[in-house]
């Protein structure tokens, strides 16, 4: 059986100049169509129809025949029917002619061959590549816009609606003429969504470039009472920044899946590092992110050995393994001890919801106090503050206390809601809205401190452990009142009293210091560096 693939690639693209020869994913755009045709098990001959010297060079270098397209067939109004008919040699008895557009680089050769086989097995005159994309659409009837449906339904319940992708048209050679490639017996062949991209605009070009990059991303993250929960929150934020869906791994011996909340990301449990290594060896990720606190040399060497081509990115890693990472982001520390370390608040990744809130307005008097110590609160600061603020002298103030997903004694602390001026909440969904209702805050030196700073809320801060003592941003010079690790109740209360009675002018000075730091553009800086690796 003789099957010829004709790839039309003229030079005069108006929408995207030099479209067919632009380098996309390390190759000229037309390369992908030629490569699919050459790799096909069913296509016997490949012809490129062009008036472009550059396309001619590419085609010749790839070993395929070039048909010099006449100028009369290069205009915008010329249909592909005439172009394809002109390119097909007339001295050969062809069985099928396959039109392959160079603007569909994400098509896989396996899909192409399946479609050709489908055409042959079912004796179709023509088979056209399409994607099933049902939508609620409207048309025009008697000059009026009218719906093309009788009942409004969700997309998944609508009848099939096939859009041609332009990837291929498979035609029996006998029906190909200068005016048509469509016979009487016609069908569409549904291609997967990720193979349906057709490059017509610069936006299409960007999408195709991302798809052809072959980026495969994984994130390994753990969070618990001792380690803290900031890792989980940040991992989910970072996952949302990629144009592919990352695989998120966690160790079942260290992390309860409940701490991820109601995420739609792919969560994959592993039982120890050995299982993680085995999966990574099979998957071969291009980008692998660790958000597990300190890494060891042995762990990083093992990771490198199973994924030698992966770019490895670590967050908050001050372990010996940090030297083996391509880049380490450490927003909580200020010192860049090695060339691959990016440290300081400019690499802090804020939760997306905080981007929609402006800093609070400093009132004449403090009325409402925000208290939260992250997801775990291992020092039980929440418990201690609650015991303090139940005393009568605090009844004139309103307190909101937020408990995180990993707090141990939540039910016990929720009992404090019996006090009229105290509101204890668990696992709050809209934290910035709650924070914005408060005048001052009390927190630890992790993620919550940054969130309070973004909103310009003057705050008292305490360290949860020795590691947090080293955190640089939540400090007196940056607008916080930092009172150390595990301070006495008297110290906590004296600072709370100071804030409750602090003048508007003093709180304004604290806010000005907090807002002098750019904490909103960290995700952009981090992703620019990751994408440039």
PDB file of N, CA, C and O in Angstrom, residues 177-207:
ATOM      1  N   UNK A 177      -8.846  16.052  -5.526  1.00  0.00           N
ATOM      2  CA  UNK A 177      -8.882  16.878  -6.742  1.00  0.00           C
ATOM      3  C   UNK A 177      -8.429  18.278  -6.363  1.00  0.00           C
ATOM      4  O   UNK A 177      -8.245  18.595  -5.189  1.00  0.00           O
ATOM      5  N   UNK A 178      -8.252  19.164  -7.357  1.00  0.00           N
ATOM      6  CA  UNK A 178      -7.879  20.554  -7.021  1.00  0.00           C
ATOM      7  C   UNK A 178      -8.931  21.281  -6.201  1.00  0.00           C
ATOM      8  O   UNK A 178      -8.660  22.356  -5.651  1.00  0.00           O
ATOM      9  N   UNK A 179     -10.153  20.695  -6.094  1.00  0.00           N
ATOM     10  CA  UNK A 179     -11.232  21.390  -5.384  1.00  0.00           C
ATOM     11  C   UNK A 179     -11.673  20.722  -4.087  1.00  0.00           C
ATOM     12  O   UNK A 179     -12.415  21.308  -3.300  1.00  0.00           O
ATOM     13  N   UNK A 180     -11.232  19.474  -3.849  1.00  0.00           N
ATOM     14  CA  UNK A 180     -11.681  18.816  -2.616  1.00  0.00           C
ATOM     15  C   UNK A 180     -10.771  17.655  -2.242  1.00  0.00           C
ATOM     16  O   UNK A 180     -10.071  17.084  -3.101  1.00  0.00           O
ATOM     17  N   UNK A 181     -10.792  17.340  -0.938  1.00  0.00           N
ATOM     18  CA  UNK A 181     -10.174  16.109  -0.423  1.00  0.00           C
ATOM     19  C   UNK A 181     -11.211  15.329   0.387  1.00  0.00           C
ATOM     20  O   UNK A 181     -10.871  14.401   1.115  1.00  0.00           O
ATOM     21  N   UNK A 182     -12.470  15.748   0.286  1.00  0.00           N
ATOM     22  CA  UNK A 182     -13.544  15.175   1.093  1.00  0.00           C
ATOM     23  C   UNK A 182     -14.444  14.311   0.209  1.00  0.00           C
ATOM     24  O   UNK A 182     -15.058  14.794  -0.748  1.00  0.00           O
ATOM     25  N   UNK A 183     -14.506  13.019   0.530  1.00  0.00           N
ATOM     26  CA  UNK A 183     -15.363  12.114  -0.226  1.00  0.00           C
ATOM     27  C   UNK A 183     -16.745  12.009   0.395  1.00  0.00           C
ATOM     28  O   UNK A 183     -17.119  12.800   1.269  1.00  0.00           O
ATOM     29  N   UNK A 184     -17.512  11.021  -0.051  1.00  0.00           N
ATOM     30  CA  UNK A 184     -18.883  10.854   0.446  1.00  0.00           C
ATOM     31  C   UNK A 184     -18.915  10.164   1.810  1.00  0.00           C
ATOM     32  O   UNK A 184     -19.744  10.487   2.654  1.00  0.00           O
ATOM     33  N   UNK A 185     -18.024   9.210   2.021  1.00  0.00           N
ATOM     34  CA  UNK A 185     -18.019   8.469   3.282  1.00  0.00           C
ATOM     35  C   UNK A 185     -16.955   9.085   4.191  1.00  0.00           C
ATOM     36  O   UNK A 185     -15.758   8.838   4.047  1.00  0.00           O
ATOM     37  N   UNK A 186     -17.423   9.915   5.134  1.00  0.00           N
ATOM     38  CA  UNK A 186     -16.514  10.749   5.940  1.00  0.00           C
ATOM     39  C   UNK A 186     -16.733  10.471   7.421  1.00  0.00           C
ATOM     40  O   UNK A 186     -17.855  10.199   7.873  1.00  0.00           O
ATOM     41  N   UNK A 187     -15.634  10.580   8.186  1.00  0.00           N
ATOM     42  CA  UNK A 187     -15.728  10.487   9.647  1.00  0.00           C
ATOM     43  C   UNK A 187     -14.649  11.390  10.252  1.00  0.00           C
ATOM     44  O   UNK A 187     -13.735  11.848   9.554  1.00  0.00           O
ATOM     45  N   UNK A 188     -14.804  11.655  11.531  1.00  0.00           N
ATOM     46  CA  UNK A 188     -13.755  12.373  12.262  1.00  0.00           C
ATOM     47  C   UNK A 188     -13.048  11.383  13.181  1.00  0.00           C
ATOM     48  O   UNK A 188     -13.636  10.382  13.622  1.00  0.00           O
ATOM     49  N   UNK A 189     -11.793  11.665  13.458  1.00  0.00           N
ATOM     50  CA  UNK A 189     -11.020  10.831  14.379  1.00  0.00           C
ATOM     51  C   UNK A 189     -10.639  11.701  15.574  1.00  0.00           C
ATOM     52  O   UNK A 189      -9.936  12.706  15.422  1.00  0.00           O
ATOM     53  N   UNK A 190     -11.152  11.322  16.751  1.00  0.00           N
ATOM     54  CA  UNK A 190     -10.939  12.154  17.938  1.00  0.00           C
ATOM     55  C   UNK A 190      -9.512  11.990  18.450  1.00  0.00           C
ATOM     56  O   UNK A 190      -9.052  10.889  18.723  1.00  0.00           O
ATOM     57  N   UNK A 191      -8.819  13.102  18.578  1.00  0.00           N
ATOM     58  CA  UNK A 191      -7.453  13.090  19.097  1.00  0.00           C
ATOM     59  C   UNK A 191      -7.476  13.565  20.550  1.00  0.00           C
ATOM     60  O   UNK A 191      -8.376  14.317  20.960  1.00  0.00           O
ATOM     61  N   UNK A 192      -6.513  13.139  21.362  1.00  0.00           N
ATOM     62  CA  UNK A 192      -6.470  13.593  22.755  1.00  0.00           C
ATOM     63  C   UNK A 192      -6.299  15.108  22.839  1.00  0.00           C
ATOM     64  O   UNK A 192      -5.719  15.736  21.938  1.00  0.00           O
ATOM     65  N   UNK A 193      -6.791  15.681  23.916  1.00  0.00           N
ATOM     66  CA  UNK A 193      -6.763  17.135  24.060  1.00  0.00           C
ATOM     67  C   UNK A 193      -5.348  17.689  23.994  1.00  0.00           C
ATOM     68  O   UNK A 193      -5.112  18.760  23.430  1.00  0.00           O
ATOM     69  N   UNK A 194      -4.374  16.976  24.589  1.00  0.00           N
ATOM     70  CA  UNK A 194      -3.011  17.497  24.592  1.00  0.00           C
ATOM     71  C   UNK A 194      -2.325  17.388  23.223  1.00  0.00           C
ATOM     72  O   UNK A 194      -1.210  17.866  23.045  1.00  0.00           O
ATOM     73  N   UNK A 195      -3.000  16.774  22.236  1.00  0.00           N
ATOM     74  CA  UNK A 195      -2.456  16.692  20.884  1.00  0.00           C
ATOM     75  C   UNK A 195      -3.232  17.583  19.917  1.00  0.00           C
ATOM     76  O   UNK A 195      -3.011  17.530  18.708  1.00  0.00           O
ATOM     77  N   UNK A 196      -4.122  18.394  20.449  1.00  0.00           N
ATOM     78  CA  UNK A 196      -5.042  19.137  19.583  1.00  0.00           C
ATOM     79  C   UNK A 196      -4.618  20.571  19.313  1.00  0.00           C
ATOM     80  O   UNK A 196      -5.305  21.298  18.592  1.00  0.00           O
ATOM     81  N   UNK A 197      -3.496  21.008  19.862  1.00  0.00           N
ATOM     82  CA  UNK A 197      -3.111  22.407  19.726  1.00  0.00           C
ATOM     83  C   UNK A 197      -2.723  22.733  18.288  1.00  0.00           C
ATOM     84  O   UNK A 197      -1.923  22.032  17.672  1.00  0.00           O
ATOM     85  N   UNK A 198      -3.291  23.820  17.780  1.00  0.00           N
ATOM     86  CA  UNK A 198      -3.058  24.265  16.409  1.00  0.00           C
ATOM     87  C   UNK A 198      -2.503  25.686  16.474  1.00  0.00           C
ATOM     88  O   UNK A 198      -3.115  26.568  17.075  1.00  0.00           O
ATOM     89  N   UNK A 199      -1.347  25.919  15.890  1.00  0.00           N
ATOM     90  CA  UNK A 199      -0.667  27.210  16.039  1.00  0.00           C
ATOM     91  C   UNK A 199      -1.170  28.199  14.998  1.00  0.00           C
ATOM     92  O   UNK A 199      -0.799  28.126  13.818  1.00  0.00           O
ATOM     93  N   UNK A 200      -2.018  29.116  15.440  1.00  0.00           N
ATOM     94  CA  UNK A 200      -2.507  30.198  14.582  1.00  0.00           C
ATOM     95  C   UNK A 200      -2.113  31.565  15.115  1.00  0.00           C
ATOM     96  O   UNK A 200      -2.018  32.529  14.358  1.00  0.00           O
ATOM     97  N   UNK A 201      -1.919  31.670  16.423  1.00  0.00           N
ATOM     98  CA  UNK A 201      -1.624  32.961  17.064  1.00  0.00           C
ATOM     99  C   UNK A 201      -0.381  32.828  17.936  1.00  0.00           C
ATOM    100  O   UNK A 201       0.108  31.732  18.206  1.00  0.00           O
ATOM    101  N   UNK A 202       0.104  33.971  18.410  1.00  0.00           N
ATOM    102  CA  UNK A 202       1.259  33.947  19.305  1.00  0.00           C
ATOM    103  C   UNK A 202       0.912  33.273  20.632  1.00  0.00           C
ATOM    104  O   UNK A 202       1.762  32.626  21.246  1.00  0.00           O
ATOM    105  N   UNK A 203      -0.332  33.418  21.057  1.00  0.00           N
ATOM    106  CA  UNK A 203      -0.759  32.706  22.273  1.00  0.00           C
ATOM    107  C   UNK A 203      -0.677  31.199  22.058  1.00  0.00           C
ATOM    108  O   UNK A 203      -0.237  30.453  22.939  1.00  0.00           O
ATOM    109  N   UNK A 204      -1.104  30.742  20.879  1.00  0.00           N
ATOM    110  CA  UNK A 204      -0.980  29.315  20.544  1.00  0.00           C
ATOM    111  C   UNK A 204       0.488  28.885  20.580  1.00  0.00           C
ATOM    112  O   UNK A 204       0.830  27.809  21.073  1.00  0.00           O
ATOM    113  N   UNK A 205       1.346  29.741  20.058  1.00  0.00           N
ATOM    114  CA  UNK A 205       2.773  29.424  20.005  1.00  0.00           C
ATOM    115  C   UNK A 205       3.350  29.248  21.404  1.00  0.00           C
ATOM    116  O   UNK A 205       4.135  28.322  21.663  1.00  0.00           O
ATOM    117  N   UNK A 206       2.936  30.129  22.329  1.00  0.00           N
ATOM    118  CA  UNK A 206       3.410  30.016  23.713  1.00  0.00           C
ATOM    119  C   UNK A 206       2.920  28.718  24.364  1.00  0.00           C
ATOM    120  O   UNK A 206       3.665  28.052  25.079  1.00  0.00           O
ATOM    121  N   UNK A 207       1.660  28.380  24.116  1.00  0.00           N
ATOM    122  CA  UNK A 207       1.104  27.155  24.697  1.00  0.00           C
ATOM    123  C   UNK A 207       1.819  25.917  24.159  1.00  0.00           C
ATOM    124  O   UNK A 207       2.136  24.987  24.908  1.00  0.00           O
TER     125      UNK A 207
END
